[in-house]
PDB file of C-alpha atoms in Angstrom:
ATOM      1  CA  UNK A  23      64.720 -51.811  71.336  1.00  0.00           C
ATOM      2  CA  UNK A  24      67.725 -50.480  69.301  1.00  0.00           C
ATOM      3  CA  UNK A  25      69.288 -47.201  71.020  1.00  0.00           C
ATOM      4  CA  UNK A  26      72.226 -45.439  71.300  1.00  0.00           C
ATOM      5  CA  UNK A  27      74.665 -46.294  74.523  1.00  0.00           C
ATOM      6  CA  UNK A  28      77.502 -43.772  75.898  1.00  0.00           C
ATOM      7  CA  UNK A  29      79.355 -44.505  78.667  1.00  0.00           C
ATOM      8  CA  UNK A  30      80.622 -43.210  81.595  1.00  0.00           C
ATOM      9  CA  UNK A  31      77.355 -41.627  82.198  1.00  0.00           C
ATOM     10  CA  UNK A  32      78.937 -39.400  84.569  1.00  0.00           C
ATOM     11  CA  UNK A  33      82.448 -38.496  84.661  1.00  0.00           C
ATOM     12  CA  UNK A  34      84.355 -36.922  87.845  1.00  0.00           C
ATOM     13  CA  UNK A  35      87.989 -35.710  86.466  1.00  0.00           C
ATOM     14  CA  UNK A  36      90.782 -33.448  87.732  1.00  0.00           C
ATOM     15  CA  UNK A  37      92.203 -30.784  85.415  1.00  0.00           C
ATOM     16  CA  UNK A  38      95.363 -32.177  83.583  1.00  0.00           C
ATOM     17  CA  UNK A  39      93.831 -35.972  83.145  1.00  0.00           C
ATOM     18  CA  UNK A  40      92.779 -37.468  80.056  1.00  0.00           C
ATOM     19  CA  UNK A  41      88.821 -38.587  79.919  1.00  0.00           C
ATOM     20  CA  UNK A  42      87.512 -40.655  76.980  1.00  0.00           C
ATOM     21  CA  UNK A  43      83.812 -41.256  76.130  1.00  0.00           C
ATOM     22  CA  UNK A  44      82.623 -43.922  74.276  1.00  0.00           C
ATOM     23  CA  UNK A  45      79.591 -44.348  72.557  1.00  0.00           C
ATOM     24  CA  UNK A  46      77.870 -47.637  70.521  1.00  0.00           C
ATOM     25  CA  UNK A  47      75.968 -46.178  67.576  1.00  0.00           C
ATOM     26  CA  UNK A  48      73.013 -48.314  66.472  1.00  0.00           C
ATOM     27  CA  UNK A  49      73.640 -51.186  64.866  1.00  0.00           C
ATOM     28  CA  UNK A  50      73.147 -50.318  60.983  1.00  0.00           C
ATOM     29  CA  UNK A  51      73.798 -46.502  61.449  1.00  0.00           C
ATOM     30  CA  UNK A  52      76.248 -44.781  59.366  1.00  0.00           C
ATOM     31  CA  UNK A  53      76.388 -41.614  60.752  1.00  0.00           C
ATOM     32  CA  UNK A  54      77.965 -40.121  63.973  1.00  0.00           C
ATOM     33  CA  UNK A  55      77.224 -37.042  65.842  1.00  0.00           C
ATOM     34  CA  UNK A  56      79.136 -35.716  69.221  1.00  0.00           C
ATOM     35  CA  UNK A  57      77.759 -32.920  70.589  1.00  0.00           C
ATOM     36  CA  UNK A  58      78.225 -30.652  74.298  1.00  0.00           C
ATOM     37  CA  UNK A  59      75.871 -28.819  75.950  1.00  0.00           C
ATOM     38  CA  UNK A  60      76.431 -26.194  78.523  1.00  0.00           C
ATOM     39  CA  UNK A  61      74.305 -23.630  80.056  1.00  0.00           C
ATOM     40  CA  UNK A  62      76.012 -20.961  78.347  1.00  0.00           C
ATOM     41  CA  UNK A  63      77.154 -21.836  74.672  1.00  0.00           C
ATOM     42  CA  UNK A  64      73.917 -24.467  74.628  1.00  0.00           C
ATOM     43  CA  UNK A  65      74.058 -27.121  72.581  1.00  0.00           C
ATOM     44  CA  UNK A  66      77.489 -27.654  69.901  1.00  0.00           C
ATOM     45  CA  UNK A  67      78.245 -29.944  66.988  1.00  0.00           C
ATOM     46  CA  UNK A  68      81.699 -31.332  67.812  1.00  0.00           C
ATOM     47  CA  UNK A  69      82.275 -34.003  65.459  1.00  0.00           C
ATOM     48  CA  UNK A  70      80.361 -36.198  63.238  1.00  0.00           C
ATOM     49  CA  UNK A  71      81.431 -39.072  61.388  1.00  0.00           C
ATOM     50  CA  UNK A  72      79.967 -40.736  57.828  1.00  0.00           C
ATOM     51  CA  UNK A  73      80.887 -44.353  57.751  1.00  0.00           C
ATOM     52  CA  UNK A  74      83.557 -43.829  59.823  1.00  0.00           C
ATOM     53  CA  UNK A  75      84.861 -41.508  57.849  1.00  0.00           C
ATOM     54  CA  UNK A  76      85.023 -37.429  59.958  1.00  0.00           C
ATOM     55  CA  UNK A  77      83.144 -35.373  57.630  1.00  0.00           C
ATOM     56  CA  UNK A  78      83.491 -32.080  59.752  1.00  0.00           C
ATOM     57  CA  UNK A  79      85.223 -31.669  63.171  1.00  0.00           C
ATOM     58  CA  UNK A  80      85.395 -27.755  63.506  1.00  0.00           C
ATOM     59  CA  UNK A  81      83.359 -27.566  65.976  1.00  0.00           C
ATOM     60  CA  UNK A  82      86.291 -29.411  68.330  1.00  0.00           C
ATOM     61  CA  UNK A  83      89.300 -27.831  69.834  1.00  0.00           C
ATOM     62  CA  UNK A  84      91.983 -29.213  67.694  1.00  0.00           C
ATOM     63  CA  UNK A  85      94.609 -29.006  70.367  1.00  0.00           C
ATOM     64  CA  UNK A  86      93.331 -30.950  73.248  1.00  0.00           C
ATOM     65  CA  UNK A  87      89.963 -32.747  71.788  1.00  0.00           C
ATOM     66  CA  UNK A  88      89.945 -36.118  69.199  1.00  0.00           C
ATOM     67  CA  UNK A  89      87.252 -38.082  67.624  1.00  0.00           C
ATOM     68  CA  UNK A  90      87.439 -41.533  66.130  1.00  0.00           C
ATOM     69  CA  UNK A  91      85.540 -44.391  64.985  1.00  0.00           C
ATOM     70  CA  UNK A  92      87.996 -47.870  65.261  1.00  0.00           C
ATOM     71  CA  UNK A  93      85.092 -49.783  63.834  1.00  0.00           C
ATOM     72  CA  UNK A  94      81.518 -49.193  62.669  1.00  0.00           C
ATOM     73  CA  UNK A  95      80.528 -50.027  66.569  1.00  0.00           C
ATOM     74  CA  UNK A  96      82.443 -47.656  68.752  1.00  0.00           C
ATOM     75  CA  UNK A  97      83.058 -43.826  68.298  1.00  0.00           C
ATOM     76  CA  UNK A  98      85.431 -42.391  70.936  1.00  0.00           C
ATOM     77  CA  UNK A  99      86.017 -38.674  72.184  1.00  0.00           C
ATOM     78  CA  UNK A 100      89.049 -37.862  74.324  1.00  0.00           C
ATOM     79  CA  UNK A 101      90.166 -34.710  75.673  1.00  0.00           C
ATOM     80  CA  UNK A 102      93.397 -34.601  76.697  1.00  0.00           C
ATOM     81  CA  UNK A 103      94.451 -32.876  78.574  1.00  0.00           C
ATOM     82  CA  UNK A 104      90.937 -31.880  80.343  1.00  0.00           C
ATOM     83  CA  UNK A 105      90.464 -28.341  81.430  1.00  0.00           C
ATOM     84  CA  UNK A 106      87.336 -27.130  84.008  1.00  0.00           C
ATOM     85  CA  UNK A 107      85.776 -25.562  80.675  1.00  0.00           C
ATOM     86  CA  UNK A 108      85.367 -29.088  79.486  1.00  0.00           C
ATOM     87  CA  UNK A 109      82.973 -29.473  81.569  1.00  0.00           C
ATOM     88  CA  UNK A 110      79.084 -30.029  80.335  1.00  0.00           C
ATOM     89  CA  UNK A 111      77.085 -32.956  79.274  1.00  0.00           C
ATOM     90  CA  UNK A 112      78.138 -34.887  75.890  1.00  0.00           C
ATOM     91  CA  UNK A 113      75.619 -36.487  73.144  1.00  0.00           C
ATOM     92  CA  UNK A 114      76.212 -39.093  70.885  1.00  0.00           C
ATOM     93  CA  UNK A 115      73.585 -39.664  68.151  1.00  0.00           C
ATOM     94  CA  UNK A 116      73.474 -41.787  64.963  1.00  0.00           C
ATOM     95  CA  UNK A 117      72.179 -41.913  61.788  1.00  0.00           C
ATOM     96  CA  UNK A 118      71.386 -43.559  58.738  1.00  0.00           C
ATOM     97  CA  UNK A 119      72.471 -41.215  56.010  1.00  0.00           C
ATOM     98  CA  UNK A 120      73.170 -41.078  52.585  1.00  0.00           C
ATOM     99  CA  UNK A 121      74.971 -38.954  50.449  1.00  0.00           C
ATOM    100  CA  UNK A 122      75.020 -35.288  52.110  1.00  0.00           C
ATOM    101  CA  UNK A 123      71.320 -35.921  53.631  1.00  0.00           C
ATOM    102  CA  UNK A 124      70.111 -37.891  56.599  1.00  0.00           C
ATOM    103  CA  UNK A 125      66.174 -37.936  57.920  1.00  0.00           C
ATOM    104  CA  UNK A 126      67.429 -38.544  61.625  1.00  0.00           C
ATOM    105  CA  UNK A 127      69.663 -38.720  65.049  1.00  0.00           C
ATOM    106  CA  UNK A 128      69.191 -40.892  67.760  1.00  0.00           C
ATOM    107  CA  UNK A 129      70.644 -39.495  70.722  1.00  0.00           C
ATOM    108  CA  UNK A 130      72.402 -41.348  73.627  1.00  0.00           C
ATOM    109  CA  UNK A 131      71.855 -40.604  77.145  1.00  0.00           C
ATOM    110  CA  UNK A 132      74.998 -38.458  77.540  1.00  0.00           C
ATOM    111  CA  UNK A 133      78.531 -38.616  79.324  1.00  0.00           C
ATOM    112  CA  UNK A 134      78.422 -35.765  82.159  1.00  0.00           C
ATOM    113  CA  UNK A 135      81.629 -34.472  82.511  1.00  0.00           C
ATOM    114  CA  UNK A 136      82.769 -32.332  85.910  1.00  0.00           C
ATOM    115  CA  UNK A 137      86.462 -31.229  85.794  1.00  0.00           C
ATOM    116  CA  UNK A 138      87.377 -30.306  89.049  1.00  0.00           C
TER     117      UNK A 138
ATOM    118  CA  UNK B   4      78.986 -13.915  61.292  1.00  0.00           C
ATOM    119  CA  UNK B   5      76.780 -16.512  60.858  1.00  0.00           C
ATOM    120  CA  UNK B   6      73.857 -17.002  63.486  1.00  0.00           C
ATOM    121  CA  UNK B   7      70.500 -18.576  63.873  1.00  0.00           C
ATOM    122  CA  UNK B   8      67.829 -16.564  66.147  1.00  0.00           C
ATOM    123  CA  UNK B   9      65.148 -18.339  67.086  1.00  0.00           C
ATOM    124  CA  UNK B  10      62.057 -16.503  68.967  1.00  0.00           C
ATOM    125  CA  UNK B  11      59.991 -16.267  71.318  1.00  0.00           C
ATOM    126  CA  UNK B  12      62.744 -17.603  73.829  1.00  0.00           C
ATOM    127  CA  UNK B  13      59.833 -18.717  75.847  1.00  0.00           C
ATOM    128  CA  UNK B  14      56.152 -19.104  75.365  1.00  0.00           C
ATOM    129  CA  UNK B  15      53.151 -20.648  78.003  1.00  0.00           C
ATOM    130  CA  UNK B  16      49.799 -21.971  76.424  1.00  0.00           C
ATOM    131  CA  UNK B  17      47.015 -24.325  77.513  1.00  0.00           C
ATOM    132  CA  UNK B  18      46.575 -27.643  76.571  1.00  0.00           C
ATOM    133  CA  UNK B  19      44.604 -27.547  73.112  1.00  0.00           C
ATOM    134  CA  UNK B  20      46.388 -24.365  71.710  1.00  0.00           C
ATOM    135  CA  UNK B  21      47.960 -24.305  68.363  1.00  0.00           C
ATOM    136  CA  UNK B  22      51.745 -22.941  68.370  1.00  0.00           C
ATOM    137  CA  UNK B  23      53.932 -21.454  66.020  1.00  0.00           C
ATOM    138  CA  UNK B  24      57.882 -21.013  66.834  1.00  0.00           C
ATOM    139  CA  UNK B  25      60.488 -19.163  64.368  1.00  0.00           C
ATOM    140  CA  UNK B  26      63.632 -20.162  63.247  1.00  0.00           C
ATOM    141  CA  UNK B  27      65.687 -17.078  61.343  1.00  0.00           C
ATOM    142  CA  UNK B  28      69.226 -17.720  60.270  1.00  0.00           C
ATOM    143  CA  UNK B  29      71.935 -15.715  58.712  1.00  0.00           C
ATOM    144  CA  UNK B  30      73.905 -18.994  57.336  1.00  0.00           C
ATOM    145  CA  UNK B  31      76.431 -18.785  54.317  1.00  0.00           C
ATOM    146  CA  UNK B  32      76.388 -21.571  51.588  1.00  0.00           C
ATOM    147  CA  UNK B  33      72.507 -23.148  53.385  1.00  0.00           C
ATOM    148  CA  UNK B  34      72.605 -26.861  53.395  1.00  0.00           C
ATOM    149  CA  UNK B  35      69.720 -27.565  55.367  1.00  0.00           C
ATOM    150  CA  UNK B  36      67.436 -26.922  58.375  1.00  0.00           C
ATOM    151  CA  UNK B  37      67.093 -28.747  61.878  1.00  0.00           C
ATOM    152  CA  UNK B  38      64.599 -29.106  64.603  1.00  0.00           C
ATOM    153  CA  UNK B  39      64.910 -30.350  67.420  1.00  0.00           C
ATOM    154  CA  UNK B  40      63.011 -31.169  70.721  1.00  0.00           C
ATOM    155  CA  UNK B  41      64.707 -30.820  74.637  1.00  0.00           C
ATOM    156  CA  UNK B  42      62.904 -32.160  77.616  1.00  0.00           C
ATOM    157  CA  UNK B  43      65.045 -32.863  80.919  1.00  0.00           C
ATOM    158  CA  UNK B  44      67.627 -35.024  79.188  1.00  0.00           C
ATOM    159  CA  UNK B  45      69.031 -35.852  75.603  1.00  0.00           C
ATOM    160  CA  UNK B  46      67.625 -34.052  72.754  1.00  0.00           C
ATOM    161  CA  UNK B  47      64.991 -35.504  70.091  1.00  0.00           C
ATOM    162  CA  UNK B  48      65.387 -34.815  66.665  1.00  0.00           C
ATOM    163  CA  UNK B  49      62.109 -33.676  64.638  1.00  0.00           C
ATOM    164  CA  UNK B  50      62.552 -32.418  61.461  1.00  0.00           C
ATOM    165  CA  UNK B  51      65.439 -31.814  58.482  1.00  0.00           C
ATOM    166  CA  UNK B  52      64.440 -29.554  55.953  1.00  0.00           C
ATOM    167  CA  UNK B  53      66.311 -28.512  53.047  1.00  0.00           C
ATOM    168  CA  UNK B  54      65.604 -27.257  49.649  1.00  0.00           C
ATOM    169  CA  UNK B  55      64.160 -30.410  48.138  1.00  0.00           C
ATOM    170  CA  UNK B  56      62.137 -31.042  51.145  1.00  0.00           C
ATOM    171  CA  UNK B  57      60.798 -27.664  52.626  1.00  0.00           C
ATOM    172  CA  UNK B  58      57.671 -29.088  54.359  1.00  0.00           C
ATOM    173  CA  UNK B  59      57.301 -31.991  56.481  1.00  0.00           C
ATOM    174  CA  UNK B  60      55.166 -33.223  59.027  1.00  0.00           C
ATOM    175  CA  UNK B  61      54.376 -35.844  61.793  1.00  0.00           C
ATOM    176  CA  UNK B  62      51.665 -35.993  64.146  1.00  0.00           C
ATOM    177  CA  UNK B  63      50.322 -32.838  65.362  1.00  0.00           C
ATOM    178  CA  UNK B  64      53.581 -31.269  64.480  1.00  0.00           C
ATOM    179  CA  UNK B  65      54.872 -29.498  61.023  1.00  0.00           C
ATOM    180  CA  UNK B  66      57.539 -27.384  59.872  1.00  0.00           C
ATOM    181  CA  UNK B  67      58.104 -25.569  57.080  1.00  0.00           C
ATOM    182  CA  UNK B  68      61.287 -23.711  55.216  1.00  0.00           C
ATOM    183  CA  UNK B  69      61.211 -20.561  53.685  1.00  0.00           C
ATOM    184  CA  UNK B  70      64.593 -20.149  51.718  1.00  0.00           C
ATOM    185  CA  UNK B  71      63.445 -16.760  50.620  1.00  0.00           C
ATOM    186  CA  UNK B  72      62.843 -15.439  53.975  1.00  0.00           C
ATOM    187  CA  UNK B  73      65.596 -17.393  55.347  1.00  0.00           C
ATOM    188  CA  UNK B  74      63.358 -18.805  58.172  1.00  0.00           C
ATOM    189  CA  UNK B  75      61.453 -21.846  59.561  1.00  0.00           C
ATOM    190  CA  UNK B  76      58.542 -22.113  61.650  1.00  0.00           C
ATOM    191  CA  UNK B  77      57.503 -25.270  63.675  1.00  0.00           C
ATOM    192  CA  UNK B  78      53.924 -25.642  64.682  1.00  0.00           C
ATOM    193  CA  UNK B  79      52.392 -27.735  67.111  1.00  0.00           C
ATOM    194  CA  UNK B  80      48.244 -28.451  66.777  1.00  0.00           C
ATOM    195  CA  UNK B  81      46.047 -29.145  69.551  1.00  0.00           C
ATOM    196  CA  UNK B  82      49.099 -28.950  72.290  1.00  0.00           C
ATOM    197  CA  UNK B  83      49.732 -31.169  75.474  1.00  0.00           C
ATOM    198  CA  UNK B  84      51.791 -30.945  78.314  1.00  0.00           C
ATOM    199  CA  UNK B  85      54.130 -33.435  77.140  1.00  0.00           C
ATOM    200  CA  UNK B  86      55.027 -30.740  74.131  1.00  0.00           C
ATOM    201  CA  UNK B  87      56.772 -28.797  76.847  1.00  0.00           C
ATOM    202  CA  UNK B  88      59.948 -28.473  75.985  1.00  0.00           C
ATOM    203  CA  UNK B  89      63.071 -26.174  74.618  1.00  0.00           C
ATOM    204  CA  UNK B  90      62.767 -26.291  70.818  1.00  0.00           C
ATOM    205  CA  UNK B  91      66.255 -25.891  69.295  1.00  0.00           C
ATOM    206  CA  UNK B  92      66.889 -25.101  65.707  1.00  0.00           C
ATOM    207  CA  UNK B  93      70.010 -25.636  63.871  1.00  0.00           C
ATOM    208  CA  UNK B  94      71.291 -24.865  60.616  1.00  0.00           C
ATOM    209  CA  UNK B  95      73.916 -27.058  58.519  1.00  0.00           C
ATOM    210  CA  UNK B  96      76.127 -25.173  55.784  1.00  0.00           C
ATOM    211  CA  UNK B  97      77.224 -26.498  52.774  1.00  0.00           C
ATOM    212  CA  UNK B  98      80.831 -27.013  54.733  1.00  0.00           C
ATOM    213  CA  UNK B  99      79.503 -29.331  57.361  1.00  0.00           C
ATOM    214  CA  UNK B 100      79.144 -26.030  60.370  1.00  0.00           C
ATOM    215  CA  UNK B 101      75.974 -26.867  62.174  1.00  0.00           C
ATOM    216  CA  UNK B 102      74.970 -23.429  63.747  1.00  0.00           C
ATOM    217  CA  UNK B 103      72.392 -23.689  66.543  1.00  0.00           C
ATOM    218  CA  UNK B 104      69.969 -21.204  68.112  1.00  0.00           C
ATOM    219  CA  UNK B 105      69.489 -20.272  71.942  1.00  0.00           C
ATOM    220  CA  UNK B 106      65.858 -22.499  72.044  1.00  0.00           C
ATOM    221  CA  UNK B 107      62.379 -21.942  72.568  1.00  0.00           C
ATOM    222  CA  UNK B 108      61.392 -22.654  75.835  1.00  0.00           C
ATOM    223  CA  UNK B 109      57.504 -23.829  75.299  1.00  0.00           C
ATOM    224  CA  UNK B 110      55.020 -24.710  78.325  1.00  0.00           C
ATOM    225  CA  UNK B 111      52.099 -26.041  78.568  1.00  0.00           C
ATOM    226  CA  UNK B 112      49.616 -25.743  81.102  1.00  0.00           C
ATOM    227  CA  UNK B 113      46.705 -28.128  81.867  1.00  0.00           C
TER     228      UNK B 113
END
């Protein structure tokens, strides 16, 4: 049963420290999505990644937030350094897409992140 | 400024009704059209629509994309409980932006 994995699932973080999420698209996806969710600004495009490749990240605070895809199995988000604002509940989802389309996203559990 | 409005923001049926939720967006340089469905945890995507694909469907549950209005509707046939949920829409510009909307918050009673 292919899915999409994040981990932490929860994450417990001071202000100041640096807190990466991880996420394992599935296996034959080419397309990345990060995504936070708070009660008040609901759900946000971050990031999201075409064969590795970022094809729009303006949705992320350049100055403290970074998306990356080492290999065609891992996508990483780090915020550094991590504010109490940061806090809400991350998504990863993947993708098969091609060209500037894509029929679907299969969304991970989420990373929740409190910064204390 | 760009903005998607989606409406009602909530909505309470019995099981059996038919549904219809709107999607209105104010979105420079349109790419395409997202649904999406929001129980307790992650979100499920439904539906992309853009202008070669304006209608699609899937169960008891279709959507359609009206460029010239600039809106979407998603309706859900014969509804169960299990269809409650927030409904989010989204729209994509041509520059990658995905622009979402507050949610439908849909119940349904027994």
């Amino acid at each position: 049963d292919a899915r999409v994995t994040q981990t932490p699932r929860d994450k417990v973080t001071e202000m100041g420290q640096e807190v990466t999420m991880r996420c394992q698209p599935i296996l034959g996806h080419n397309t990345v999505f990060w995504y936070r969710q708070t009660m008040m600004q609901g759900l946000e495009l971050l990031a999201y990644f075409r064969n590795r490749a970022p094809l729009d990240d303006s949705g992320m605070p350049k100055d403290r937030f970074s998306a990356e895809m080492p290999d065609a199995t891992l996508a990483t988000l780090k915020i550094q350094p991590s504010e109490p604002r940061d806090s809400a509940v991350y998504f990863c989802a993947s993708g098969r897409g091609v060209g500037e389309s894509y029929n679907e996203q299969f969304f991970g559990p989420g990373t929740r992140l409190t910064v204390l | 400024e760009d903005k998607v409005v989606q409406s009602p923001l909530s909505l309470v049926v019995h099981e059996g009704d038919t549904v219809t939720l709107n999607c209105s967006y104010e979105v420079t340089n349109f790419r395409s059209l997202l649904w999406y469905k929001q129980e307790k945890k992650a979100p499920t995507f439904l539906f992309m629509l853009t202008s070669s694909g304006i209608e699609k469907k899937s169960g008891r549950l279709s959507s359609i994309l009206d460029k010239k209005e600039l809106s979407s509707i998603l309706n859900i046939t014969a509804t169960q409980t299990g269809d409650s949920a927030i409904y989010l829409c989204a729209v994509q510009s041509t520059g990658n932006q995905f622009y979402f909307g507050t949610g439908t918050s849909l119940t349904v009673i027994p």
